[in-house]
XYZ file of C-alpha atoms in Angstrom:
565
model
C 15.826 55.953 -47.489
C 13.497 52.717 -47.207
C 14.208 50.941 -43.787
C 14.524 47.822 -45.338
C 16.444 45.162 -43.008
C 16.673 41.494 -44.172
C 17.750 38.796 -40.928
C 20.951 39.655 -39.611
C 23.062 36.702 -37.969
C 24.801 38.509 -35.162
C 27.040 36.125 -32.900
C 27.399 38.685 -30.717
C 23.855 38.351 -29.722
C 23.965 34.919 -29.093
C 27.089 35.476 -26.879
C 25.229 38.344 -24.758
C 22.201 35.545 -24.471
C 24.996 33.128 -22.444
C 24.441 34.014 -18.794
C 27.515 31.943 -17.863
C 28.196 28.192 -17.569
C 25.573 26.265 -16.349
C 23.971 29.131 -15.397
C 20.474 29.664 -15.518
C 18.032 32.766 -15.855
C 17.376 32.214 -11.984
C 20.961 32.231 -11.403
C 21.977 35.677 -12.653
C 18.458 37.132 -12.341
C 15.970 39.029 -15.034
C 18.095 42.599 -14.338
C 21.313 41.207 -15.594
C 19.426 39.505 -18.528
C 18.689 42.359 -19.692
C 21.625 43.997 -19.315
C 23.168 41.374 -21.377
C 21.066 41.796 -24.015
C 21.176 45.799 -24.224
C 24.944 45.135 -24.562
C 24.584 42.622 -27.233
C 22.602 45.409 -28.981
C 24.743 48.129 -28.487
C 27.116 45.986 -30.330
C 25.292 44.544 -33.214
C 24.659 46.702 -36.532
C 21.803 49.008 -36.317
C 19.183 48.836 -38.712
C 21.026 51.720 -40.898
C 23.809 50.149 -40.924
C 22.205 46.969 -41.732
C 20.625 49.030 -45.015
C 23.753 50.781 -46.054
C 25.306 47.652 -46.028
C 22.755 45.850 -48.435
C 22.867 46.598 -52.290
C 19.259 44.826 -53.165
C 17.363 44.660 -50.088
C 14.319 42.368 -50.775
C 12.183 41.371 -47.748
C 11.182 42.870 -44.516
C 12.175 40.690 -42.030
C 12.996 41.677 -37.752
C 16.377 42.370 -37.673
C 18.265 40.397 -35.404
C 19.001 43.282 -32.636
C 14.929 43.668 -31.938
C 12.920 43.413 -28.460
C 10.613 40.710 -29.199
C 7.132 41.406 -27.735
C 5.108 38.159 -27.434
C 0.902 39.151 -26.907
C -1.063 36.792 -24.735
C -3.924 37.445 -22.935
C -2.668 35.056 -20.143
C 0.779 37.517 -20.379
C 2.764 39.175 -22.406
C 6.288 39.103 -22.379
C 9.411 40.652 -23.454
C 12.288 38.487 -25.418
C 10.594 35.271 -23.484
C 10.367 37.313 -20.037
C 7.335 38.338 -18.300
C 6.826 41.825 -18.790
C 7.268 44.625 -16.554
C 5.109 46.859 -14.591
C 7.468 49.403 -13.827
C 7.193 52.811 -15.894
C 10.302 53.066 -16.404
C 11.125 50.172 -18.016
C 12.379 49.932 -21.317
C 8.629 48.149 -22.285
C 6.005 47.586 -19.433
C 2.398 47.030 -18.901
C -0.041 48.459 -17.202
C -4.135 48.820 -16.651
C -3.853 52.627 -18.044
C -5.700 53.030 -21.035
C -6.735 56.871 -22.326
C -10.301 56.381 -22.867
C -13.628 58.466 -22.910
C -15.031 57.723 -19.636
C -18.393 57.725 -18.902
C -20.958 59.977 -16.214
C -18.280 62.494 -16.579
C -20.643 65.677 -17.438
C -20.463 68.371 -20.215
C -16.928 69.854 -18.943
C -15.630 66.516 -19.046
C -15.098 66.687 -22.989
C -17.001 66.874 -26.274
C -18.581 63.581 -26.224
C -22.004 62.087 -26.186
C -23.064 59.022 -23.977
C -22.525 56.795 -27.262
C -18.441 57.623 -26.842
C -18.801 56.905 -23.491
C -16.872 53.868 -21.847
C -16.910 52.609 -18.713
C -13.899 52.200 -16.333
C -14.652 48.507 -15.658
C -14.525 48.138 -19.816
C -11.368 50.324 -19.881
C -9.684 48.060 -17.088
C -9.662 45.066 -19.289
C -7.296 46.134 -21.384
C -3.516 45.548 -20.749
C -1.968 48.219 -22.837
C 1.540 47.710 -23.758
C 3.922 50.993 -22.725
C 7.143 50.920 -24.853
C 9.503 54.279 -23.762
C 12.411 53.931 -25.746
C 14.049 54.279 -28.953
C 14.652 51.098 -30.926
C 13.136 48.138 -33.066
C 10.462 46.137 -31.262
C 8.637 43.035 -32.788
C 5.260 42.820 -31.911
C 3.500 38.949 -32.317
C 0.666 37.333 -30.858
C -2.907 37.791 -30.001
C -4.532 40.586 -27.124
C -7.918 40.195 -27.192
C -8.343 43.452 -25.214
C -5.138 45.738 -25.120
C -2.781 48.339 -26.714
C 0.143 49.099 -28.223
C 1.104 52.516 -27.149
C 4.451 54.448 -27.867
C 5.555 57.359 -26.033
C 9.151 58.470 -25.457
C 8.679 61.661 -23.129
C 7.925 64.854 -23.543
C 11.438 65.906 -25.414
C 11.008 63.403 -27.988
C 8.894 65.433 -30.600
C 12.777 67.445 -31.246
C 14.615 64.892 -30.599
C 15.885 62.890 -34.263
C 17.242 60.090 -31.899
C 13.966 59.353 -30.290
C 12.622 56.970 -33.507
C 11.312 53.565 -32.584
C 10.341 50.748 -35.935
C 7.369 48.411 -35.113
C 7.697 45.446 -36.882
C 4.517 44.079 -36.825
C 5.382 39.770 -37.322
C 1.732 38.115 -36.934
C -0.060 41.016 -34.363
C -3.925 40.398 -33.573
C -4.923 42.784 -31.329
C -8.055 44.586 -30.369
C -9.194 47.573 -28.263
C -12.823 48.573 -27.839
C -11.985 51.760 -26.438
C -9.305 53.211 -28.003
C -6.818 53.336 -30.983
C -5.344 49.529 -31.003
C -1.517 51.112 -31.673
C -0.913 54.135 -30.975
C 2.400 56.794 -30.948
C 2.060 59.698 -28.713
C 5.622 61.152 -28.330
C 8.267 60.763 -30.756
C 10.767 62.227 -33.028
C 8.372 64.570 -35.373
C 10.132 65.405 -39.060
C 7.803 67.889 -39.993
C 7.017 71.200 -39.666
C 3.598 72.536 -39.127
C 4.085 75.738 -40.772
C 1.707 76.690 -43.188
C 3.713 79.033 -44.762
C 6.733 76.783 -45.828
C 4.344 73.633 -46.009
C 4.058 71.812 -49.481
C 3.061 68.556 -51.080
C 6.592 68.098 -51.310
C 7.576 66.316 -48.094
C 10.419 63.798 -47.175
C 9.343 61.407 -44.308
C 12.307 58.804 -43.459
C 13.683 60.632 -40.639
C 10.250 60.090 -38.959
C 10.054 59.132 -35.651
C 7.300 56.325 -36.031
C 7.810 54.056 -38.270
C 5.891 50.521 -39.242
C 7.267 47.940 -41.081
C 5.152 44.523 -42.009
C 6.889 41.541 -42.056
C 7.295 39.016 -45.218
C 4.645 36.051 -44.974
C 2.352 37.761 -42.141
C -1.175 38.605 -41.057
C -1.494 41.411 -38.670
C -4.723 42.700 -37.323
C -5.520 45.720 -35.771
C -9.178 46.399 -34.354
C -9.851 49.523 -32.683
C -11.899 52.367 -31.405
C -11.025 56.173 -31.172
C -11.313 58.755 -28.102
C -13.570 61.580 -28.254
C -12.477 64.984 -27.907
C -10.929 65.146 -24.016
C -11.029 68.836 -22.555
C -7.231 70.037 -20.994
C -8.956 73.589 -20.187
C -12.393 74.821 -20.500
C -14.065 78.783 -20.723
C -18.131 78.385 -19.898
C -20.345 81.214 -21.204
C -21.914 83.549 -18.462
C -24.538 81.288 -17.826
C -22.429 78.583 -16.890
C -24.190 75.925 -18.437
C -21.903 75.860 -21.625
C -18.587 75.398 -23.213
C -17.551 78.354 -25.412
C -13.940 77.966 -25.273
C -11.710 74.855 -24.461
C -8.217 73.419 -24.964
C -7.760 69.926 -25.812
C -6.168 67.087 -24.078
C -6.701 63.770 -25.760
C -8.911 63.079 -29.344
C -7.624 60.019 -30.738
C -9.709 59.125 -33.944
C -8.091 56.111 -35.669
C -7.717 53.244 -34.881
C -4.012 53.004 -35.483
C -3.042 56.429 -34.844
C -0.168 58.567 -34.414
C 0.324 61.984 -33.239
C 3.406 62.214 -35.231
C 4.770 61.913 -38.795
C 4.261 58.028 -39.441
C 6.293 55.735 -42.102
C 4.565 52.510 -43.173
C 7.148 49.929 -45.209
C 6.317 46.075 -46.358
C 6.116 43.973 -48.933
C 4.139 40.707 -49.151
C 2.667 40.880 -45.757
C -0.523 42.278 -45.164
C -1.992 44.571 -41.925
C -5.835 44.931 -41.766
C -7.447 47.627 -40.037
C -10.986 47.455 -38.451
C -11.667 51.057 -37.590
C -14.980 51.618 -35.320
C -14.460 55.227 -36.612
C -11.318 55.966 -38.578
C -8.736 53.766 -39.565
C -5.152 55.006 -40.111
C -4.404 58.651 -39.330
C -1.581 60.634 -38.497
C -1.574 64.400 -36.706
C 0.635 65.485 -39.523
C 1.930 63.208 -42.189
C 1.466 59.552 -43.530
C 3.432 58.121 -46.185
C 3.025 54.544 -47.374
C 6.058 52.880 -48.944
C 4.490 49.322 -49.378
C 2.659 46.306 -47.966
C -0.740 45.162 -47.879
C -2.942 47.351 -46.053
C -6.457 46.745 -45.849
C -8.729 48.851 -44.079
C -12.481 48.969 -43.112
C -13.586 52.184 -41.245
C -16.878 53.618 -39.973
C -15.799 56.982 -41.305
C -12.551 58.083 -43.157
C -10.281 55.238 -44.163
C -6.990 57.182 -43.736
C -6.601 60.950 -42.425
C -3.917 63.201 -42.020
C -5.360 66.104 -40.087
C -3.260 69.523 -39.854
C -4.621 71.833 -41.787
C -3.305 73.287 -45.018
C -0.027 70.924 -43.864
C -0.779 67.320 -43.329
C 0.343 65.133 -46.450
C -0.494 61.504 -47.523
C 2.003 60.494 -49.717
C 1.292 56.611 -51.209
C 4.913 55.276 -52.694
C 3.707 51.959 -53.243
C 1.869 48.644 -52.006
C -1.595 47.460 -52.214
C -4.200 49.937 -49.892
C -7.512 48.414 -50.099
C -10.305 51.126 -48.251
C -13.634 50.278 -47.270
C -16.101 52.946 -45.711
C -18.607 51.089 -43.974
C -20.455 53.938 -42.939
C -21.646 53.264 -39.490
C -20.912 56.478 -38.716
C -23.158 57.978 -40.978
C -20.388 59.162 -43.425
C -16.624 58.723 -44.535
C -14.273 59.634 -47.154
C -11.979 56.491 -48.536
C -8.593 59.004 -48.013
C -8.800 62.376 -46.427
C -6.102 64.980 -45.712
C -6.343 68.265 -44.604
C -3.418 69.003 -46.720
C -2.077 67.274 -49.977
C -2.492 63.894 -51.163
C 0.237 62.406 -53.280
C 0.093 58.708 -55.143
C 3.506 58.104 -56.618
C 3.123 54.556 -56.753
C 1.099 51.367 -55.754
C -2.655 50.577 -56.140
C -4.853 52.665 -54.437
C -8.433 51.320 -54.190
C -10.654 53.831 -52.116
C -14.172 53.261 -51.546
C -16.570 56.325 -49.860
C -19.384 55.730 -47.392
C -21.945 54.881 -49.878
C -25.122 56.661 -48.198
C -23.228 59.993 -48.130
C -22.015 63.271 -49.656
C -18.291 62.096 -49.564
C -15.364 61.286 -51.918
C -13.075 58.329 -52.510
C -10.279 61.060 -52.206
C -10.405 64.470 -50.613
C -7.685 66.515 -50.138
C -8.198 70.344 -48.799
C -4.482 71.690 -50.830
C -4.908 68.948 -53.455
C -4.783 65.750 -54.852
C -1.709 64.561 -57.117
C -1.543 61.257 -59.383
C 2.138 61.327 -60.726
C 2.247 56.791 -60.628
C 0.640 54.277 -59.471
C -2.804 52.591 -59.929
C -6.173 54.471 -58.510
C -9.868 53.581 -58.454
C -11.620 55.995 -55.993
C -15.465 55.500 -55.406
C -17.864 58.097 -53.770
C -20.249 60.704 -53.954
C -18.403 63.490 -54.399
C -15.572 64.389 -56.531
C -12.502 66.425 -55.422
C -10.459 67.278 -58.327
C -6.853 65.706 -59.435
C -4.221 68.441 -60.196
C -3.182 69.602 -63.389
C -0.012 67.881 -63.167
C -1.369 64.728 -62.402
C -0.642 61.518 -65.204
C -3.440 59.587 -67.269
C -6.622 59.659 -65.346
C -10.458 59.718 -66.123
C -13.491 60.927 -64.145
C -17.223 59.498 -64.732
C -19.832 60.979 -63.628
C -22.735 59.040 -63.307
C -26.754 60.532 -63.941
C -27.989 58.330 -61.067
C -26.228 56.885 -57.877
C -25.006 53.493 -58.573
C -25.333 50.141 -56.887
C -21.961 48.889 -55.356
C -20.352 45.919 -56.349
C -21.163 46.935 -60.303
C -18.628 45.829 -62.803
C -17.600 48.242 -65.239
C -15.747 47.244 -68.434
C -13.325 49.859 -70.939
C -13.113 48.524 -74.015
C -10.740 49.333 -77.055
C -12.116 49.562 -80.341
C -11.747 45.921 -81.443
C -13.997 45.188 -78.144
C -11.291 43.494 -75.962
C -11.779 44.590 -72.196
C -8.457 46.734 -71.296
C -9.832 47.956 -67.874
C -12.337 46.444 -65.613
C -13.505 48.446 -62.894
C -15.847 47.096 -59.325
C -17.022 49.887 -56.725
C -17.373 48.135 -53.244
C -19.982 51.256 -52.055
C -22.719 52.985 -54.191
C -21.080 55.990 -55.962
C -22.014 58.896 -58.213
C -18.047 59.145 -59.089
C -15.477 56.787 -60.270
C -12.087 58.329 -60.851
C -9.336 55.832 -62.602
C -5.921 56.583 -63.017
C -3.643 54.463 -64.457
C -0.021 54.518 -66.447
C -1.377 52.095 -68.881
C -4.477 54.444 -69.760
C -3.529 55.397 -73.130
C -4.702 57.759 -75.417
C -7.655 56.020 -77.966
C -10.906 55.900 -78.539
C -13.276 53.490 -75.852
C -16.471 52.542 -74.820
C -17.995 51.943 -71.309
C -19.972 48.804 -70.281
C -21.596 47.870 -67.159
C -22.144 43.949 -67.270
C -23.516 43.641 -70.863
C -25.205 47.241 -71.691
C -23.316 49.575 -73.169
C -22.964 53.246 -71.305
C -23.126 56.587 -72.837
C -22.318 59.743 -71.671
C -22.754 63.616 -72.395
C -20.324 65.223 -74.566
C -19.241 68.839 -74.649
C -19.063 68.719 -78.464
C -15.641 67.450 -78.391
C -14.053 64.379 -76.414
C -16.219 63.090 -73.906
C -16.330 66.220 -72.230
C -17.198 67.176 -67.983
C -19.762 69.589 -68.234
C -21.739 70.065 -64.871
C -19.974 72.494 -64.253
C -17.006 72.993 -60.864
C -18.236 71.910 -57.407
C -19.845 74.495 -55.256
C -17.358 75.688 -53.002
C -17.303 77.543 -49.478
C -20.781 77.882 -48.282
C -22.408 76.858 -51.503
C -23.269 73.447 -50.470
C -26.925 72.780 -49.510
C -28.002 70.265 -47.267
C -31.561 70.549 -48.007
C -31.228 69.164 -51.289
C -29.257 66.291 -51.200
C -30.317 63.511 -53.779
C -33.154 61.624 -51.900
C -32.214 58.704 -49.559
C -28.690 60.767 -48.865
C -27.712 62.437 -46.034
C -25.248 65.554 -45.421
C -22.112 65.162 -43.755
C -22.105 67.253 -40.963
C -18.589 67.880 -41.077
C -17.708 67.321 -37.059
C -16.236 63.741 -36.104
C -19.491 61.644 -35.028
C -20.320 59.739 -32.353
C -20.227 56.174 -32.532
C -23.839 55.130 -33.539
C -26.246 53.491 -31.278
C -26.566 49.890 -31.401
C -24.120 49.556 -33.713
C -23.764 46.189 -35.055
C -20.042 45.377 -35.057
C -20.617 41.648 -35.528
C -22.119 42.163 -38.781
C -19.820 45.118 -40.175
C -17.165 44.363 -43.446
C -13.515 43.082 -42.488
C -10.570 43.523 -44.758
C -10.221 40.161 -45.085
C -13.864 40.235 -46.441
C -12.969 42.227 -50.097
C -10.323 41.865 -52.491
C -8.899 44.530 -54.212
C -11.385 46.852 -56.001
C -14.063 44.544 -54.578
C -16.468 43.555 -51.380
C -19.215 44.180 -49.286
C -20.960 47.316 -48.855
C -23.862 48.763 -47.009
C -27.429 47.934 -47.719
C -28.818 50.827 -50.664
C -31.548 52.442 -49.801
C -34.706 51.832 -51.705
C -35.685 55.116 -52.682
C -35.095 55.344 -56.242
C -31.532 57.018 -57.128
C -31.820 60.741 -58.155
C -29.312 63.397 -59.938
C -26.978 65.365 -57.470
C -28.571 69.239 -56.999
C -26.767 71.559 -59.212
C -23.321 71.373 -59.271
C -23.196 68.866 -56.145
C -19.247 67.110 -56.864
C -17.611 67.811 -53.849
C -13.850 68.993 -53.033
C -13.005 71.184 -50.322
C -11.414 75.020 -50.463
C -11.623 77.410 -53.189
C -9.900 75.899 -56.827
C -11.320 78.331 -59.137
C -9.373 76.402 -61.989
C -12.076 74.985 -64.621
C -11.985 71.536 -66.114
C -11.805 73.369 -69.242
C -14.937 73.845 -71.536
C -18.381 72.515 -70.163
C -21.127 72.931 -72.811
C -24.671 71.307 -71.766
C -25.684 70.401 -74.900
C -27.412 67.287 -73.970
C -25.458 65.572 -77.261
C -24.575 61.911 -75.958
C -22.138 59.372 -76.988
C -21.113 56.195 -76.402
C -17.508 57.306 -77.483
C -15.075 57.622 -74.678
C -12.514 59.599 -75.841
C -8.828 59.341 -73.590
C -6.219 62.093 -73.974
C -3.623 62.659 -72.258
C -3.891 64.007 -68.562
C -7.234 64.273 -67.146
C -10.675 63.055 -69.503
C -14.211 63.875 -67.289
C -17.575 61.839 -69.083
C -20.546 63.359 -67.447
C -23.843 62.108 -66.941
C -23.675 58.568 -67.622
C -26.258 56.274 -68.413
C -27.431 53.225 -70.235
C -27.675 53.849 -74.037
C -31.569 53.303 -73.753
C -31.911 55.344 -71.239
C -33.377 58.694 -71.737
C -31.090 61.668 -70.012
């Protein structure tokens, strides 16, 4: 059930704000404040309540019973009152960031001197401790901070222990670490990988982010390196063969727990040094304007053979900027589902990666999808209307494709922000007919497998069958371990969300070299799917007739009519 609340006019919180006439906050002191207003809140509906009792629920507001969080970098306070430093608080600050510190030696963690931070860095950041269930509102600017979220060690089985961010006009950025972060709350899921499926129902999640109506909110952020808990050296002593982990934060919003994201007309933009949005098991978007430029993967959900993104609806917008060297737009280790909403997903342009890559697989069942890359992972069979091209060279971003029907009227208009081999499309209004493909005014033509415009290259290579060594020139092979951050990384210069509108903006410089076919078979996807796309002749016969059926169409090998395949 969508945890939609609109503004709730509770009296009863204005009477638990009166301290008593002519009282002041001095008077009665910031304790019984507080108290005050925990009793107003005990009293007031909760934000359940507040759904089950609204028939057509329409914005995303902060209900009326949140902790207001104001961010300052000359301080933050809580509902107009300084902020604690006491742990136990209900919400306190504190100098206490979890970051990758430097001069720390190989036993220290996996991490290389360029995800290496220095305490005097680390100490600049206020980070913002909230350690109990409810809904907070989070506003301002925190030019070097964090939001972090942990409710204790019995949280993860606890269903009580769920707190709602409502994010109402955030700007906040943390150079060494995820900008927001959950580490212990109520977890939904089940890691299992015998009972997991794509199926999965979210609401009860314990982290949950909701993006208020009429709002900017801005998240910049780093990532943590992998932090050793235990090590085992080899004989030798001079190497790690064996450890246990303690901290690896890779997003920049991050949570290490099932994580609900609700909005509607406001927007949240990501700036990810290395990834953007990820979640430990499962992510599911229900709406909003989410925007997000990453140095690597856009969004990942990272237990394997479990993890599922599930997109209900809104507007995700992903840019791989590929400072990192690579990047898929959306990655999970398990499924990925789009129901609903327009998907835009746009691969590190310089490397063998997908728009979307899923390791269980990828279903379309709604929704709008444009997914731009180098490799191709494929939909399932199940999935609604969708087309693959496959292009004969690597393609510059920011080209313009146009479908058109057969009385030439543009239907579909298509822009890659990164260079791409791949373009998968899937849309509820891609109908069955008879189309051709233009890029600006030349008309594209593509290899047929002597029926509609057919795929046939041929299945990825799978497990093992992928060669580095012959990558298309100019391209390099993802290793397929989180990188460092680069050196001399230029973070003025990288793409922001608010740089690119949807299915468009900036993208890396191209290399020069001049753009070559993928070796053999080279599409991408992850795990063995011995399923075939269904008959792939290579009979060299082109058209310039693309053919859509119903359920998935593949057109292989494109190029310009006069060019020679």
């Amino acid at each position: 059930m969508k945890r939609l609340f609109t503004l709730l006019l509770i009296s009863a919180l204005s009477t638990g704000l009166m301290t008593g006439c002519g009282q002041t906050l001095a008077d009665v002191g910031t304790d019984s404040f507080y108290e005050s207003r925990e009793q107003s809140r005990e009293n007031a509906p909760s934000s359940s309540e507040a759904e089950e009792n609204q028939e057509v629920l329409t914005s995303y507001t902060v209900p009326a019973n949140a902790f207001r969080i104001q961010l300052s970098d000359t301080g933050c306070t809580l509902d107009d009152q300084p902020l604690s430093t006491e742990p136990d608080s209900r919400v306190y600050a504190a100098n206490d960031i979890v970051f990758y510190e430097e001069g720390q030696g190989f036993t220290y963690g996996e991490g290389t001197a360029a995800d290496e931070h220095s305490r005097a860095e680390a100490d600049t950041h206020t980070v913002i401790h909230i350690t109990q269930p409810g809904d907070y509102a989070i506003e301002g600017k925190l030019s070097a901070g964090q939001i972090a979220v942990d409710l204790g060690d019995g949280a993860k089985e606890d269903p009580e222990a769920v707190v709602n961010l409502y994010l109402n006009g955030l700007d906040i950025t943390c150079s060494v670490a995820p900008g927001v972060i959950f580490y212990n709350v109520y977890e939904c899921g089940s890691t299992d990988t015998e009972t997991a499926t794509y199926k999965v129902d979210t609401k009860d999640a314990g982290a949950n982010v909701f993006i208020c109506d009429d709002t900017v909110n801005t998240v910049n952020g780093s990532y943590v390196a992998r932090i050793y808990k235990s090590y085992e050296l080899n004989e030798e002593g001079t190497e790690v063969i064996d450890n246990k982990k303690l901290h690896k934060y890779d997003g920049a919003f991050y949570s290490k727990r099932s994580i609900n994201i609700y909005g509607g007309n406001g927007t949240l933009n990501i700036n990810a040094e290395n990834e953007g949005l990820d979640s430990e098991l499962h992510l599911t978007v229900n709406g909003g304007n989410i925007n997000i430029v990453s140095g690597n993967d856009g969004i990942n959900t990272n237990e394997d053979e479990v993890s599922v993104t599930t997109v209900n609806g809104g507007n995700l917008n992903i840019l791989v900027s590929g400072t990192t060297g690579e990047g898929d737009g959306i990655d999970s280790n398990g499924w990925l589902v789009i129901n609903g909403g327009t998907v835009t997903a746009a691969a590190c342009g310089h490397s063998g990666d997908a728009g979307i890559d899923s390791d269980m697989g990828i279903h379309v069942n709604g929704g709008t999808l444009m997914a731009s890359g180098n490799m191709y992972d494929r939909l399932e069979k199940d999935s609604k209307n969708y087309a693959v091209f496959s292009f004969a060279s690597r393609q510059k971003g920011g080209t313009t494709y146009t479908f058109k029907n057969d009385k030439e009227q543009i239907v579909y208009e298509w822009t890659p922000a990164n260079d791409h081999i791949y373009l998968v499309v899937a849309d509820p209004k891609l109908t069955e007919g008879i189309y051709t493909l233009w890029c600006g005014n030349e008309q594209m033509t593509a290899v047929t497998d002597g029926g509609t415009g057919g795929f046939s290259g041929g299945h990825p290579p799978m497990d093992g069958d992928f060669d580095p060594d012959n990558m298309p020139e100019g391209m390099t092979p993802p290793d397929f371990e989180k990188p460092s951050r680069p050196e001399g990384s230029d973070d003025e210069n990288r793409p922001r969300p608010e740089d690119f509108e949807k299915g468009k903006g900036p993208h890396p410089e191209s290399f020069d070299d001049e753009n070559k076919l993928p070796p053999e078979g080279f599409e991408g996807g992850k795990g063995p799917r011995p399923e075939a796309f269904g008959n792939f002749g290579d009979t060299n016969e082109t058209s310039t007739d693309f053919v859509i059926q119903k359920g998935g169409n593949f057109f292989n090998r494109i190029t310009k009519v006069s060019t020679d395949i």
